[in-house]
Short mmCIF file of C-alpha atoms in Angstrom, two decimals:
data_model
loop_
_atom_site.label_atom_id
_atom_site.label_comp_id
_atom_site.label_asym_id
_atom_site.label_seq_id
_atom_site.Cartn_x
_atom_site.Cartn_y
_atom_site.Cartn_z
CA MET A 135 0.12 -0.03 -0.25
CA ALA A 136 1.12 3.19 -1.08
CA LYS A 137 1.50 5.99 1.63
CA ARG A 138 -0.78 9.00 0.52
CA GLN A 139 1.22 12.43 -0.45
CA PRO A 140 -0.14 15.57 2.22
CA SER A 141 -2.61 17.83 0.48
CA ASN A 142 -1.26 20.40 2.92
CA LEU A 143 2.83 21.29 3.27
CA ALA A 144 1.79 21.34 7.73
CA GLU A 145 -0.05 17.56 7.29
CA PRO A 146 2.26 15.00 8.51
CA LEU A 147 2.16 11.73 5.92
CA ASP A 148 -0.15 8.63 7.66
CA THR A 149 -2.40 11.20 9.42
CA PRO A 150 -6.15 10.19 8.66
CA THR A 151 -8.03 13.38 7.90
CA GLU A 152 -11.28 13.34 9.61
CA PRO A 153 -13.74 15.62 8.40
CA VAL A 154 -14.40 18.37 10.54
CA LEU A 155 -18.27 17.47 12.05
CA ASP A 156 -19.03 20.36 14.23
CA THR A 157 -18.59 23.54 12.07
CA SER A 158 -22.77 24.70 12.10
CA LEU A 159 -21.69 26.31 15.34
CA ASP A 160 -18.15 28.17 14.51
CA ASP A 161 -20.01 31.84 14.00
CA LEU A 162 -20.81 31.79 17.97
CA ILE A 163 -17.82 33.24 19.92
CA GLY A 164 -19.45 31.07 23.02
CA TYR A 165 -18.66 27.86 20.82
CA ALA A 166 -15.38 29.05 19.72
CA MET A 167 -14.41 30.38 23.26
CA ARG A 168 -15.70 26.67 25.14
CA ARG A 169 -13.79 24.66 22.55
CA ALA A 170 -10.69 26.53 22.71
CA GLN A 171 -11.39 26.67 26.83
CA LEU A 172 -11.53 22.96 26.84
CA LYS A 173 -8.48 22.24 24.52
CA VAL A 174 -6.89 24.84 26.67
CA PHE A 175 -7.92 23.19 30.31
CA GLN A 176 -7.61 19.54 29.40
CA HIS A 177 -3.76 20.37 28.49
CA LEU A 178 -3.29 21.91 32.40
CA VAL A 179 -5.48 18.81 33.94
CA ASN A 180 -2.54 16.93 32.37
CA LYS A 181 -0.03 18.60 33.27
CA LEU A 182 -1.27 19.05 37.23
CA ALA A 183 -2.14 15.71 37.37
CA VAL A 184 1.75 14.46 37.76
CA HIS A 185 1.36 17.11 40.45
CA ASP A 186 -1.80 15.27 42.11
CA LEU A 187 -3.84 18.82 41.65
CA ARG A 188 -6.79 19.87 39.73
CA PRO A 189 -6.93 23.15 38.31
CA ALA A 190 -9.41 24.40 40.69
CA GLN A 191 -6.73 23.79 44.06
CA PHE A 192 -3.96 25.60 41.59
CA SER A 193 -6.13 28.74 41.33
CA ALA A 194 -7.12 28.67 45.17
CA MET A 195 -3.07 28.77 46.21
CA ALA A 196 -2.50 31.46 43.50
CA ILE A 197 -5.56 33.58 45.17
CA ILE A 198 -4.31 32.40 48.79
CA ASP A 199 -1.07 33.42 47.85
CA GLN A 200 -1.79 36.70 46.81
CA ASN A 201 -4.47 37.36 49.48
CA PRO A 202 -2.75 35.35 52.72
CA GLY A 203 -5.46 35.40 55.30
CA LEU A 204 -7.90 35.72 53.09
CA MET A 205 -11.62 34.04 54.44
CA GLN A 206 -12.99 31.02 53.13
CA ALA A 207 -16.52 32.80 51.76
CA ASP A 208 -14.07 35.23 50.11
CA LEU A 209 -11.77 32.27 48.31
CA ALA A 210 -15.11 30.73 47.14
CA ARG A 211 -16.19 33.84 45.86
CA ALA A 212 -12.97 34.47 44.00
CA LEU A 213 -13.19 30.75 42.83
CA ALA A 214 -16.81 31.23 41.84
CA ILE A 215 -18.18 28.38 43.57
CA GLU A 216 -20.28 27.66 46.67
CA PRO A 217 -18.79 28.01 50.11
CA PRO A 218 -19.63 24.10 50.79
CA GLN A 219 -17.86 23.19 47.84
CA LEU A 220 -14.87 24.97 49.12
CA VAL A 221 -14.38 22.66 52.07
CA PRO A 222 -13.04 19.64 50.28
CA LEU A 223 -10.30 21.59 48.27
CA LEU A 224 -9.04 22.94 51.26
CA ASN A 225 -9.27 19.70 53.04
CA LYS A 226 -7.30 18.00 50.23
CA LEU A 227 -4.76 21.02 50.49
CA GLU A 228 -4.39 21.17 54.32
CA ALA A 229 -3.74 17.44 53.96
CA ARG A 230 -0.99 17.51 51.84
CA ALA A 231 0.53 20.75 54.16
CA LEU A 232 0.15 23.06 51.57
CA ALA A 233 -2.21 25.60 52.95
CA VAL A 234 -3.46 26.46 56.71
CA ARG A 235 -6.91 27.57 57.93
CA VAL A 236 -5.67 29.64 61.19
CA ARG A 237 -8.76 30.95 63.51
CA CYS A 238 -9.51 34.52 63.26
CA LYS A 239 -9.08 36.15 67.00
CA PRO A 240 -11.53 38.66 66.41
CA ASP A 241 -14.30 36.15 65.12
CA LYS A 242 -13.46 32.48 66.85
CA ARG A 243 -15.98 31.40 63.81
CA SER A 244 -13.90 32.52 60.87
CA TYR A 245 -10.61 31.35 59.73
CA GLY A 246 -7.89 32.81 57.18
CA ILE A 247 -6.36 30.56 54.75
CA PHE A 248 -2.30 31.19 54.30
CA LEU A 249 -0.12 28.75 52.03
CA SER A 250 2.24 26.71 53.91
CA LYS A 251 6.13 27.43 53.17
CA THR A 252 5.76 23.89 50.84
CA GLY A 253 2.69 25.21 49.17
CA GLU A 254 4.38 28.19 48.61
CA GLN A 255 7.45 26.17 46.75
CA LEU A 256 5.13 24.12 44.80
CA LEU A 257 2.75 27.41 43.71
CA LYS A 258 6.00 28.64 42.21
CA ASP A 259 6.76 25.46 40.37
CA LEU A 260 2.81 25.18 39.17
CA LYS A 261 3.32 29.00 37.82
CA GLN A 262 5.95 27.41 35.68
CA VAL A 263 4.25 24.15 34.62
CA ALA A 264 0.72 26.54 34.13
CA ALA A 265 2.84 28.90 31.82
CA GLU A 266 4.75 26.35 29.80
CA SER A 267 1.18 24.53 29.41
CA ASP A 268 -0.98 27.71 28.27
CA ILE A 269 2.08 28.09 25.55
CA GLU A 270 1.80 24.73 24.35
CA SER A 271 -1.95 24.54 24.43
CA THR A 272 -2.01 27.87 22.19
CA SER A 273 0.88 26.74 19.96
CA ALA A 274 -1.42 27.95 17.08
CA LEU A 275 -1.11 31.38 17.78
CA ASP A 276 1.92 33.66 17.86
CA ASP A 277 3.07 36.07 20.73
CA ALA A 278 0.89 38.90 19.12
CA GLU A 279 -2.12 36.60 18.12
CA ARG A 280 -1.86 35.61 22.00
CA GLU A 281 -1.55 39.08 23.48
CA THR A 282 -4.26 40.02 21.30
CA LEU A 283 -6.66 36.74 22.02
CA LEU A 284 -5.88 37.96 26.26
CA HIS A 285 -6.68 41.33 25.69
CA LEU A 286 -10.23 40.56 24.11
CA LEU A 287 -10.76 37.75 26.53
CA ARG A 288 -10.07 40.23 30.03
CA LYS A 289 -12.24 42.16 28.23
CA VAL A 290 -15.14 40.08 27.43
CA TYR A 291 -14.90 38.69 31.08
CA ARG A 292 -14.46 42.09 32.95
CA GLU A 293 -17.15 44.49 30.70
CA SER A 294 -19.86 42.37 31.19
#
């Protein structure tokens, strides 16, 4: 059986060409954003799995690092999740000695959340992992296109 010749120089040999089945929604921004988000998100999920973490845990660590002593309700709001959903996430971070909840003196019912030294070091590494994942998963874009896309996406979610 002879190898087929690529019709496009960017197409590798022996790669089956499959028809694109989902083009009917290509003109919808929400659909295109969701498809792109799924690709970028799954890439990050795979990279973080090596560290036994999920993107929400990574996001929580980054927010805690930026806001040491943050209250649980504020962290839940920043993550756009309900407070009860935050408890298992924090439990896992605490079980791994990455974060600690410290009872607040003025209000004994409240807890401030802090990263441990281990959590701070891991977060430093994870930020690099996330940056590399971001670049790898958007490799079809050049630097100028990435900046433009980031600018436009920020405009959408900050102005809405």
